[in-house]
Tab-separated table of C-alpha atoms and ligand atoms in Angstrom:
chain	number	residue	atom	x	y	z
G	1	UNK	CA	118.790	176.332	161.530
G	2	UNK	CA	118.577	172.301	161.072
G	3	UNK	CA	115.462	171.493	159.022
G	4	UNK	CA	114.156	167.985	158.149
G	5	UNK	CA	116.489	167.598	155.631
G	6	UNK	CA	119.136	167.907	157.554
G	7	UNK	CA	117.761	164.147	159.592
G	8	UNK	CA	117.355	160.521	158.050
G	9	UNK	CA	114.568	159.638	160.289
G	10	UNK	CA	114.433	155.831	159.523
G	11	UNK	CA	114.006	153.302	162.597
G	12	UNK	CA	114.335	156.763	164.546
G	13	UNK	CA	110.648	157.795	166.112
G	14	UNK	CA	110.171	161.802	165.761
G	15	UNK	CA	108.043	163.364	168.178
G	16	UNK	CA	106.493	166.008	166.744
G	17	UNK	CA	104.776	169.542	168.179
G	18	UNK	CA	101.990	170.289	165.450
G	19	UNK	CA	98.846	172.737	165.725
G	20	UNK	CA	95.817	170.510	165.353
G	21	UNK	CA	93.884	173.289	167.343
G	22	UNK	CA	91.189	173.313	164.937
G	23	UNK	CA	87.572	174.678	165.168
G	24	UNK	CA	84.956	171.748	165.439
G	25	UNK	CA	80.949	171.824	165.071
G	26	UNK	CA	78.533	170.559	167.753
G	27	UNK	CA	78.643	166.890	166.614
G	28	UNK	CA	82.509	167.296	167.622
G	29	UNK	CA	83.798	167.424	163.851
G	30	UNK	CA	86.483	168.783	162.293
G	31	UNK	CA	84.941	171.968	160.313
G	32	UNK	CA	88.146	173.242	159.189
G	33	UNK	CA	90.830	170.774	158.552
G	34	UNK	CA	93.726	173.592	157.255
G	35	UNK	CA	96.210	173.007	160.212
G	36	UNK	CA	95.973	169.178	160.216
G	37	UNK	CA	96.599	169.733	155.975
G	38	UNK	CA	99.747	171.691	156.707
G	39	UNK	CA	101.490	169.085	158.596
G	40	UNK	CA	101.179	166.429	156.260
G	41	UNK	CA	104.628	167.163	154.174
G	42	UNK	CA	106.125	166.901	157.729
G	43	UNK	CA	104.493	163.567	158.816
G	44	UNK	CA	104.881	162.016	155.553
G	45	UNK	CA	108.661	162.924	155.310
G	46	UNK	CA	109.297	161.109	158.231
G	47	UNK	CA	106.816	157.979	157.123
G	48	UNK	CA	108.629	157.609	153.742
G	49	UNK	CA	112.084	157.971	155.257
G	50	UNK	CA	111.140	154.997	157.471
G	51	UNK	CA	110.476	156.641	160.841
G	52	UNK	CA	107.578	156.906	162.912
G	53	UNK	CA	105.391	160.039	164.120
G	54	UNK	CA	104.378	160.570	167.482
G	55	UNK	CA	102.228	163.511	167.357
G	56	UNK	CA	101.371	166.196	169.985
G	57	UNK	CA	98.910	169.435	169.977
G	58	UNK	CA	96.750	171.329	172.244
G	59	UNK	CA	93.128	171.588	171.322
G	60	UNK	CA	91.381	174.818	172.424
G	61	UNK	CA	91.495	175.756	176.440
G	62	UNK	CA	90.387	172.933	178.866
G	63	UNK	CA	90.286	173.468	182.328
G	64	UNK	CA	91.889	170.015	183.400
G	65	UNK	CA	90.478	166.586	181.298
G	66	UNK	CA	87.388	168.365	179.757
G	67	UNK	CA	86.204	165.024	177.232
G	68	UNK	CA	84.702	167.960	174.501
G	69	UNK	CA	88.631	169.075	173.955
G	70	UNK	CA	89.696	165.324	173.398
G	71	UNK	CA	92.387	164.762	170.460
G	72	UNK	CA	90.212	162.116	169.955
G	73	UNK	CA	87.937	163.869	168.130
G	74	UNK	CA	90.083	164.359	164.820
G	75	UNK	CA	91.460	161.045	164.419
G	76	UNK	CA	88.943	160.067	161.560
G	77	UNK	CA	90.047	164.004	160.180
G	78	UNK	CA	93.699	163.269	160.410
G	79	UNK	CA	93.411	159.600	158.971
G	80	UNK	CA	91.246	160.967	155.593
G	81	UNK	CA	93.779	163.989	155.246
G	82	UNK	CA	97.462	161.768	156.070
G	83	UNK	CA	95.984	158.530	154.186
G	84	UNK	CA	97.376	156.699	156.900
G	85	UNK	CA	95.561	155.360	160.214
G	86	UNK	CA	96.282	156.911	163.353
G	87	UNK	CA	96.852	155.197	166.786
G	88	UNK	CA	95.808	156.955	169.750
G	89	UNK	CA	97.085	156.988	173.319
G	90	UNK	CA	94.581	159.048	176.035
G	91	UNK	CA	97.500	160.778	177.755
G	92	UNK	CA	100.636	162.815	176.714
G	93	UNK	CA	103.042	161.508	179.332
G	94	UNK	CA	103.145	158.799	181.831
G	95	UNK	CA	102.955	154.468	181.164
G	96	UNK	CA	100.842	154.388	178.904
G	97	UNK	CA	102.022	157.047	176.612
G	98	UNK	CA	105.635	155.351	176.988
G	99	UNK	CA	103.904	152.022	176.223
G	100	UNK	CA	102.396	152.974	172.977
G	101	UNK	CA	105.597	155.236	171.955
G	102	UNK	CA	107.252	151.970	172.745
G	103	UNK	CA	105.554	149.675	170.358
G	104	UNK	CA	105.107	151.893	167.809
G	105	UNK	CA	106.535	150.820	164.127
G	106	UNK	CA	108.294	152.389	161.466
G	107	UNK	CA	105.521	154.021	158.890
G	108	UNK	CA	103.000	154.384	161.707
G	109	UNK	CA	101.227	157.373	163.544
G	110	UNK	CA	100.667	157.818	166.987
G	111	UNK	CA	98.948	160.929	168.125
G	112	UNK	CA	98.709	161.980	171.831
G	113	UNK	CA	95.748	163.584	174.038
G	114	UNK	CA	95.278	167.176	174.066
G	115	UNK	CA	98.405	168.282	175.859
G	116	UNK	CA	96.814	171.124	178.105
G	117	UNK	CA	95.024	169.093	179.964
G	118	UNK	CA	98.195	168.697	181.584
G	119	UNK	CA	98.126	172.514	183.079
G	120	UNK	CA	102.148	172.010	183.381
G	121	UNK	CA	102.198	173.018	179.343
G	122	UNK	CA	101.145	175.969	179.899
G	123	UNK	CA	103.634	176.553	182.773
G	124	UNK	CA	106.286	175.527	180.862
G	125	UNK	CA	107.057	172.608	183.410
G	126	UNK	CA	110.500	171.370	182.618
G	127	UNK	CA	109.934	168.201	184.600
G	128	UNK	CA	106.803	167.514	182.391
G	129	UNK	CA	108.883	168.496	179.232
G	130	UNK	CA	111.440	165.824	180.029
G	131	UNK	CA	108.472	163.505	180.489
G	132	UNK	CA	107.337	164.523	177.259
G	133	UNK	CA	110.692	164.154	175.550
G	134	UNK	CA	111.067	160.396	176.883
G	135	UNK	CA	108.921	159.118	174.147
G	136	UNK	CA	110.596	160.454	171.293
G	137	UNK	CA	114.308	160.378	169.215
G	138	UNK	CA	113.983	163.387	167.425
G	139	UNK	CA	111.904	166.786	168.327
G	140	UNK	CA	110.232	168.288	165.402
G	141	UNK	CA	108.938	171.608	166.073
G	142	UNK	CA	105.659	172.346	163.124
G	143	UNK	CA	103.756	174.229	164.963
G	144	UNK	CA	104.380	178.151	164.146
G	145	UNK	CA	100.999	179.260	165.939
G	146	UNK	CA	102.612	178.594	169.274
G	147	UNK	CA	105.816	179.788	168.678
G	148	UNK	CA	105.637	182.630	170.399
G	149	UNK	CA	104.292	180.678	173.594
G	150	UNK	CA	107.189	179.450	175.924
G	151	UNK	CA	105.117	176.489	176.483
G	152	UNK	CA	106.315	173.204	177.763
G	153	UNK	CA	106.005	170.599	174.419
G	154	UNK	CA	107.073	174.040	171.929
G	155	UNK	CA	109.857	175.828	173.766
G	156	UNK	CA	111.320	174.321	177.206
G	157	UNK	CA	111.449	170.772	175.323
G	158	UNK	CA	114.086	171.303	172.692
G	159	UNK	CA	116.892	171.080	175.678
G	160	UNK	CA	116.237	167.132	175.836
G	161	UNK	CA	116.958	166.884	172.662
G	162	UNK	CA	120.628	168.536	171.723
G	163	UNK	CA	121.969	168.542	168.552
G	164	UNK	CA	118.444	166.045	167.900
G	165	UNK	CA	115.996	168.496	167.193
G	166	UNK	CA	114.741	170.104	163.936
G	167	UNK	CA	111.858	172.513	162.422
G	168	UNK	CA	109.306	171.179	160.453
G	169	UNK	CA	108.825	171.807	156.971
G	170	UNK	CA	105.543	174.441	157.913
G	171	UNK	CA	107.442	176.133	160.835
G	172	UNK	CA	110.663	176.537	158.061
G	173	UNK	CA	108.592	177.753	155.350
G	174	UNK	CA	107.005	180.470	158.057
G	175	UNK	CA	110.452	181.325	159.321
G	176	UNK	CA	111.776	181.511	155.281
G	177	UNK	CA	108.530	183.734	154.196
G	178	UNK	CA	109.481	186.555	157.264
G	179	UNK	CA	112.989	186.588	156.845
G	180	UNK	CA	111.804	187.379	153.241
G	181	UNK	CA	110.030	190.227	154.172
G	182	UNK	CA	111.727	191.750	156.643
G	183	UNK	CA	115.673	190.698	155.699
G	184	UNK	CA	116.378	189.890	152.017
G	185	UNK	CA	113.041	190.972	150.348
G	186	UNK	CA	113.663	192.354	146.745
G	187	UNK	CA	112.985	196.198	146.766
G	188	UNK	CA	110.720	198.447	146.583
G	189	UNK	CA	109.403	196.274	149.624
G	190	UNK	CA	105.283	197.207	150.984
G	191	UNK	CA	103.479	197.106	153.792
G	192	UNK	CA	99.563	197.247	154.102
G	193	UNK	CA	98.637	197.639	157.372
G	194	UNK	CA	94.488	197.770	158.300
G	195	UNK	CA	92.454	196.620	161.145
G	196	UNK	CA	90.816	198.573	163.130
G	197	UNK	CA	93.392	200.250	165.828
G	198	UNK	CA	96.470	202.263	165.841
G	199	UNK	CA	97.379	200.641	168.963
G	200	UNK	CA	97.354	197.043	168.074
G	201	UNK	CA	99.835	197.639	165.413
G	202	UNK	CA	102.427	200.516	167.459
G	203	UNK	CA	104.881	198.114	167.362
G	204	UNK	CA	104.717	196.377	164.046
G	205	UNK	CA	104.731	199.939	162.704
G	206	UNK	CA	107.947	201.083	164.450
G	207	UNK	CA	109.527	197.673	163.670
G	208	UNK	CA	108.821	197.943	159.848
G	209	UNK	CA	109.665	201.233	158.786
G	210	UNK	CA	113.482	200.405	158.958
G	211	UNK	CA	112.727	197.601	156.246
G	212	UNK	CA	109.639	198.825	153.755
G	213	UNK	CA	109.951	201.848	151.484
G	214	UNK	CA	106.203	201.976	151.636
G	215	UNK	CA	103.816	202.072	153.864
G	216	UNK	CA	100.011	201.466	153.252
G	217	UNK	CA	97.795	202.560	156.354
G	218	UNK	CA	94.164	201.832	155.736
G	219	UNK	CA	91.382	200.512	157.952
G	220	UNK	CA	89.998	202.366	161.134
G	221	UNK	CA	93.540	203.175	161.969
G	222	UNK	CA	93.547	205.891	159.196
G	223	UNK	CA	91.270	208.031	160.956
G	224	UNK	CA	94.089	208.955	164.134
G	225	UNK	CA	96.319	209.847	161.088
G	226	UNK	CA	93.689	211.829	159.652
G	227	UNK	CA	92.719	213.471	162.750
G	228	UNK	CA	96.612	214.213	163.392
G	229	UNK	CA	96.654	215.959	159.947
G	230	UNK	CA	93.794	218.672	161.110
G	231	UNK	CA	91.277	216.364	159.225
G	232	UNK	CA	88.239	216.467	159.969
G	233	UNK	CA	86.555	212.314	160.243
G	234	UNK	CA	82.977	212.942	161.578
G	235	UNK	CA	82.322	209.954	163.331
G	236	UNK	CA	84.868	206.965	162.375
G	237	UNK	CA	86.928	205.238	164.544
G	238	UNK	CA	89.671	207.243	166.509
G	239	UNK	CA	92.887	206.718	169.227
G	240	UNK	CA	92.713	210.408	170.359
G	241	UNK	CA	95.178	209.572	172.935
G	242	UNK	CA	97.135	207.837	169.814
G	243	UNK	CA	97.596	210.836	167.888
G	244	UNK	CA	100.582	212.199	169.083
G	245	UNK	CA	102.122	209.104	168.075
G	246	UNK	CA	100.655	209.241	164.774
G	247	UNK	CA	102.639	212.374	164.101
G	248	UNK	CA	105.685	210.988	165.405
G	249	UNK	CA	105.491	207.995	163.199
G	250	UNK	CA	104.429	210.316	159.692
G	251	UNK	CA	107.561	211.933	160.866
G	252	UNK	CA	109.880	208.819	161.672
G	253	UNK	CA	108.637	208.043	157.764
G	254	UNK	CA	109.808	211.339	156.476
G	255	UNK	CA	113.409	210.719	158.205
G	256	UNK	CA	113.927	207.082	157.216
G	257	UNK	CA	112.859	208.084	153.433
G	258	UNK	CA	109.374	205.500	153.991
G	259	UNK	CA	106.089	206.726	151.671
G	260	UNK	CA	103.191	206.510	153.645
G	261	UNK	CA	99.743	206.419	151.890
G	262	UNK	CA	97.023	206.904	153.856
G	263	UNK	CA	93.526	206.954	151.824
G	264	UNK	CA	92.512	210.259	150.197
G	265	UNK	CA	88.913	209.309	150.091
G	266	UNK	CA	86.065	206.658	151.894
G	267	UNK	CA	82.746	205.568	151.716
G	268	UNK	CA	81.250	206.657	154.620
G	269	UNK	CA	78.486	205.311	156.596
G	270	UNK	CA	75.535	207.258	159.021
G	271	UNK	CA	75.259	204.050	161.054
G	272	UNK	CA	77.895	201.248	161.602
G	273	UNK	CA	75.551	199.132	159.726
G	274	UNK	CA	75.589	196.924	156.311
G	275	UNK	CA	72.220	198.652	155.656
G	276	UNK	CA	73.089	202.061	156.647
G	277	UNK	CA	72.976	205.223	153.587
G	278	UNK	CA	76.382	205.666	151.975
G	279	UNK	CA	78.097	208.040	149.940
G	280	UNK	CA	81.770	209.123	149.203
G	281	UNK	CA	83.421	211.520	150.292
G	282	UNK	CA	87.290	213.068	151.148
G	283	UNK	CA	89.007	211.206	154.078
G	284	UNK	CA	89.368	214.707	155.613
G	285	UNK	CA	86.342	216.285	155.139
G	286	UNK	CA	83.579	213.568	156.855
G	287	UNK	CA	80.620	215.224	157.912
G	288	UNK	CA	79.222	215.051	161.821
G	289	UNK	CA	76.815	211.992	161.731
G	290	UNK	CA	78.749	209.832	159.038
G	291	UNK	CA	81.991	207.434	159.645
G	292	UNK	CA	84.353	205.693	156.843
G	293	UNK	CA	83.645	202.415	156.868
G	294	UNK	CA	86.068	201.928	153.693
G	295	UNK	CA	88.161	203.130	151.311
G	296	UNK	CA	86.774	205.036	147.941
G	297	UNK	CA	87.266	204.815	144.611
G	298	UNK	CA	90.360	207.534	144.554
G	299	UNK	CA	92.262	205.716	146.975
G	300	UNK	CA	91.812	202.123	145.728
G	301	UNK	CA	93.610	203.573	142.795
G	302	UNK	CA	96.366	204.776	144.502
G	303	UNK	CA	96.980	201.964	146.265
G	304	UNK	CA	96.761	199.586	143.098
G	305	UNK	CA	99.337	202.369	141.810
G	306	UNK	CA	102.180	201.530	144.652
G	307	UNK	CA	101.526	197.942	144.990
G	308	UNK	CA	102.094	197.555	140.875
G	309	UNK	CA	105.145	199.522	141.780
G	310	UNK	CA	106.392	196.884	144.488
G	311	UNK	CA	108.614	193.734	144.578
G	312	UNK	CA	107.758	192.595	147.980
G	313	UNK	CA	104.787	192.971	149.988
G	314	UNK	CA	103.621	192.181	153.053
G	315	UNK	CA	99.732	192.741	154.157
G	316	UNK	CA	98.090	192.802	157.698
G	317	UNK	CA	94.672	194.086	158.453
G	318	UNK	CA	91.420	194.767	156.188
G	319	UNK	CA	91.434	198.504	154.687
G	320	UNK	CA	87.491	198.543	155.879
G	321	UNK	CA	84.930	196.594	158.011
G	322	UNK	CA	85.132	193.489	155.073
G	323	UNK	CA	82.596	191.757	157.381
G	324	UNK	CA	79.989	193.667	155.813
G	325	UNK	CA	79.620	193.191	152.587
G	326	UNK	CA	78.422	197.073	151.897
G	327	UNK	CA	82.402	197.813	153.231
G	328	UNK	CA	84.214	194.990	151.916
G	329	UNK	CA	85.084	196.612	148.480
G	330	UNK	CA	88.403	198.284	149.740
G	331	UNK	CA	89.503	194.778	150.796
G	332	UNK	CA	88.449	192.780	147.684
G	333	UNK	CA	90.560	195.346	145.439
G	334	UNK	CA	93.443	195.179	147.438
G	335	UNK	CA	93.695	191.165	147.593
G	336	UNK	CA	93.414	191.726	143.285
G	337	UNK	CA	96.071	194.584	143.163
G	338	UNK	CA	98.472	192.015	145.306
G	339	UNK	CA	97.501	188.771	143.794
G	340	UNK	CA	98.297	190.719	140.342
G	341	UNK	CA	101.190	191.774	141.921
G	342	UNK	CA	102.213	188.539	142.709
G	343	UNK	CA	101.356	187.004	139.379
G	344	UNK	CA	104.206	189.574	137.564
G	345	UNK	CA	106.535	188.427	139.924
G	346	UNK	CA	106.384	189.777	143.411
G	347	UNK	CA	106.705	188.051	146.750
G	348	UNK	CA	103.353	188.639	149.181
G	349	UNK	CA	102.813	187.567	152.514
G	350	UNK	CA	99.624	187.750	154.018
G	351	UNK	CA	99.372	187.037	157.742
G	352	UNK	CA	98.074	188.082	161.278
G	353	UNK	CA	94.963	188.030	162.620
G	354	UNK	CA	91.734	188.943	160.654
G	355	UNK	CA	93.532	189.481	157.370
G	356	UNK	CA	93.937	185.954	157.018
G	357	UNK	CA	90.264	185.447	157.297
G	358	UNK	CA	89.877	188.047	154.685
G	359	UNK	CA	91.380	186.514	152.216
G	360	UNK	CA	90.064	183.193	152.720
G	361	UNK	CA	86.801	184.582	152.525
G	362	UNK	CA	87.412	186.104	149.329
G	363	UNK	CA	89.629	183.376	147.464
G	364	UNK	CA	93.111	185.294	147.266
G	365	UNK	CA	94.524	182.345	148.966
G	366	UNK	CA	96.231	180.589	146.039
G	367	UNK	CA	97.037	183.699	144.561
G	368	UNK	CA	99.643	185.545	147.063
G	369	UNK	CA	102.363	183.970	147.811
G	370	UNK	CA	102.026	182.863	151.524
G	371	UNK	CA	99.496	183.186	153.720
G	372	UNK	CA	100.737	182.553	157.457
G	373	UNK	CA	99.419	180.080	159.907
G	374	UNK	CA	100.025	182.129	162.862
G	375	UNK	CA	98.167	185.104	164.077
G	376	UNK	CA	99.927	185.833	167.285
G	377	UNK	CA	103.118	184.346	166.082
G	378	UNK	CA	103.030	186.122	163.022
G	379	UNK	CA	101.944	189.521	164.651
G	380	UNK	CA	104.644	189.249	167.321
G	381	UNK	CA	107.149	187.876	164.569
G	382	UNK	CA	106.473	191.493	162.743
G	383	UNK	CA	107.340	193.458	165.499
G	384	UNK	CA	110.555	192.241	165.251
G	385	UNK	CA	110.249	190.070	168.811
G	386	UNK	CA	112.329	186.307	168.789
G	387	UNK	CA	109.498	183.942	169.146
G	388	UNK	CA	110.304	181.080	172.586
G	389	UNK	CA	109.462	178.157	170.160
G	390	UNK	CA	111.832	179.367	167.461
G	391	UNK	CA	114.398	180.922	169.681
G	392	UNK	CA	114.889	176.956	171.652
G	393	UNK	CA	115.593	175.368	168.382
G	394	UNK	CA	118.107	177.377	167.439
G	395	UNK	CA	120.477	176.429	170.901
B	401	AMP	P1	92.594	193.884	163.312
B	401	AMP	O1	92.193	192.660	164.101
B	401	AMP	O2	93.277	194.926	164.096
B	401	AMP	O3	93.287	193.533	162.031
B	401	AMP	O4	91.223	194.588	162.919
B	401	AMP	C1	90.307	194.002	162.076
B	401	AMP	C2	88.986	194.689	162.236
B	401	AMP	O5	89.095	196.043	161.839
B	401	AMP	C3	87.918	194.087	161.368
B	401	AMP	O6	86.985	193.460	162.192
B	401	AMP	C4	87.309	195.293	160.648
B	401	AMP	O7	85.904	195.281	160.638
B	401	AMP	C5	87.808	196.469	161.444
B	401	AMP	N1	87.859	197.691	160.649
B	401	AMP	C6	88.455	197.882	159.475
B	401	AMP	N2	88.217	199.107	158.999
B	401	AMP	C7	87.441	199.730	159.894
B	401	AMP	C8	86.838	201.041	159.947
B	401	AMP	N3	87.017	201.927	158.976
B	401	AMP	N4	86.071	201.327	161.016
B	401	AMP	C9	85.903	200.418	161.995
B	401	AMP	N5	86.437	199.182	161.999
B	401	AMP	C10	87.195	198.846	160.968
């Protein structure tokens, strides 16, 4: 796997694939800049080595040249977070993208329009890929949230460029923090899994339990476990055509020597509602009327218990509805167990989907040790699949 390091990138002009897909307000500004602040120690590598950056992203999901998903629209973003001023060309391919690759010096920036509105990215066009490729000497693939997309500029490109083609420092430190997870993670190694189904998370289940000795399910999904146990779970959320599997997978545990901890207890809930009446009460006894919106007091415990225990862990999923703030308790403690985890030595990854949110939301950001960039990529990276983007640098 060539990384930056392995490329002296002065005089040479890297074209890079980031992720600047980020969210922006009504008044078209950048509200959340996190993407464009991960691919600075890219960008600047290649600045200081005395290259130059040509930059390329998608920004959300126009249908053709749509002027609200212009690039343009988080140049003064991208110049305040690089420190450096950023040319812009209004195409991805053709003249006048060649032009301005063309004159484009050492120590300088050039970023691209949105690449989908050329709908041949999507496609994975290989004549637009070649196009694409023209304007660069070096491909630098830093964008892990569209790894798993077979997309022209992240996965068909990378043939143009043989034997001149590299990750970015991001899409290596993603690649590093799985591999540490899944391959050479120090044992006893964890899993949390939460979020609301059973079925979302089949395959990340079946994937891990060959690689974790324990297994945290919390979250709506506990509730097909429960209900697979003879439990009974009132109202809360259940797969009932899921619960088969549920037993098959409490007994693929048992073979392959995995713990699984499901919660003992929850705080259930007569209305899925911040404002509804609440009391505690055993996972498996939940009376007609009430659901468990989280996990209770016994089971927080627990689960402090085996992620004290653990050397690496690796968390997906909130153990309760966290976007209420009535049900976010089971969350909160969770993101302290792991950050104190962390802080006596053990390596935590938080990523997919909304548990990412979740712990931005409640600060545990700087205190695990990686949180992933990906959702998709991440969740598909879990379940054990070879991502396109990843897969095409490594030919
Ligand atoms: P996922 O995207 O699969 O990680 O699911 C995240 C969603 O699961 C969040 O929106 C939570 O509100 C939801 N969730 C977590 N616990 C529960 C629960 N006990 N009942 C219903 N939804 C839940």
């Amino acid at each position: 796997m060539k990384t930056l390091n392995d490329f002296n990138f002065e005089n040479k002009k890297a074209l890079i694939r980031v992720d600047f897909n980020v969210p922006l307000n009504d008044d078209f500004e950048v509200t959340d800049a996190t993407r464009i602040i991960s691919a600075k120690p890219t960008i600047i590598k290649v600045l200081e080595d005395g290259g130059s950056c040509i930059l390329m992203s998608h920004l959300g999901r126009p249908k053709g040249v749509q002027d609200e998903f212009s690039l343009r629209h988080i140049i003064t973003e991208a110049e305040d977070v690089l420190g450096v001023s950023v040319k812009f060309v209004e195409d991805c391919v053709g003249d006048k993208a060649e032009q301005a690759a063309k004159d484009l010096k050492p120590g300088e920036i050039l970023l691209l329009e949105n690449l989908r509105f050329h709908e041949e990215e999507k496609q994975g066009d290989k004549g637009f890929a070649e196009a694409l490729s023209k304007l660069g000497d070096i491909y630098v693939n830093d964008a892990f949230g569209t790894a798993h997309r077979a997309h022209a500029s992240t996965t068909v490109i990378a043939q143009f460029f043989p034997g001149q083609k590299c990750f970015g420092n991001l899409l290596a430190q993603e690649i590093e923090s799985i591999k540490k997870v899944m391959q050479t993670g120090e044992k006893p190694v964890l899993a949390v899994l939460g979020g609301a189904k059973v079925s979302s998370k089949i395959t990340i289940i079946e994937n891990i339990l060959d690689k974790v000795d324990h297994l945290i399910i919390g979250g709506g999904m506990t509730f097909t476990f429960i209900k697979a146990k003879g439990g009974n779970i009132g109202d809360s959320i259940c797969e009932d055509d899921k619960i088969e599997l549920a037993l098959d997978i409490m007994k693929q545990a048992e073979a392959k020597n995995v713990s699984i901890h499901l919660p003992v207890d929850v705080l259930a809930a007569n209305a899925f509602s911040n404002d509804a009446e609440t009391q505690v009460v055993d996972v498996d006894d939940i009376p007609n009327g009430w659901q468990g919106l989280d996990v209770g007091p016994r089971s927080k415990q627990n689960f402090d218990e085996v992620v004290r225990q653990c050397m690496t862990i690796l968390w997906n999923g909130p153990l309760g509805v966290f976007e209420m703030e009535n049900f976010a308790n089971g969350t909160i403690e969770l993101g302290n167990s792991i950050a104190e985890a962390t802080k006596n030595g053990a390596f935590s990854l938080v990523g997919g989907g909304d548990s990412v949110a979740a712990v931005k939301q409640f600060g545990f950001e700087d205190k695990v040790s990686y949180v992933s960039t990906g959702g998709g990529a991440m969740l598909e990276s879990l379940e054990g699949k070879t991502l396109p983007g990843i897969a095409a640098m490594l030919e």
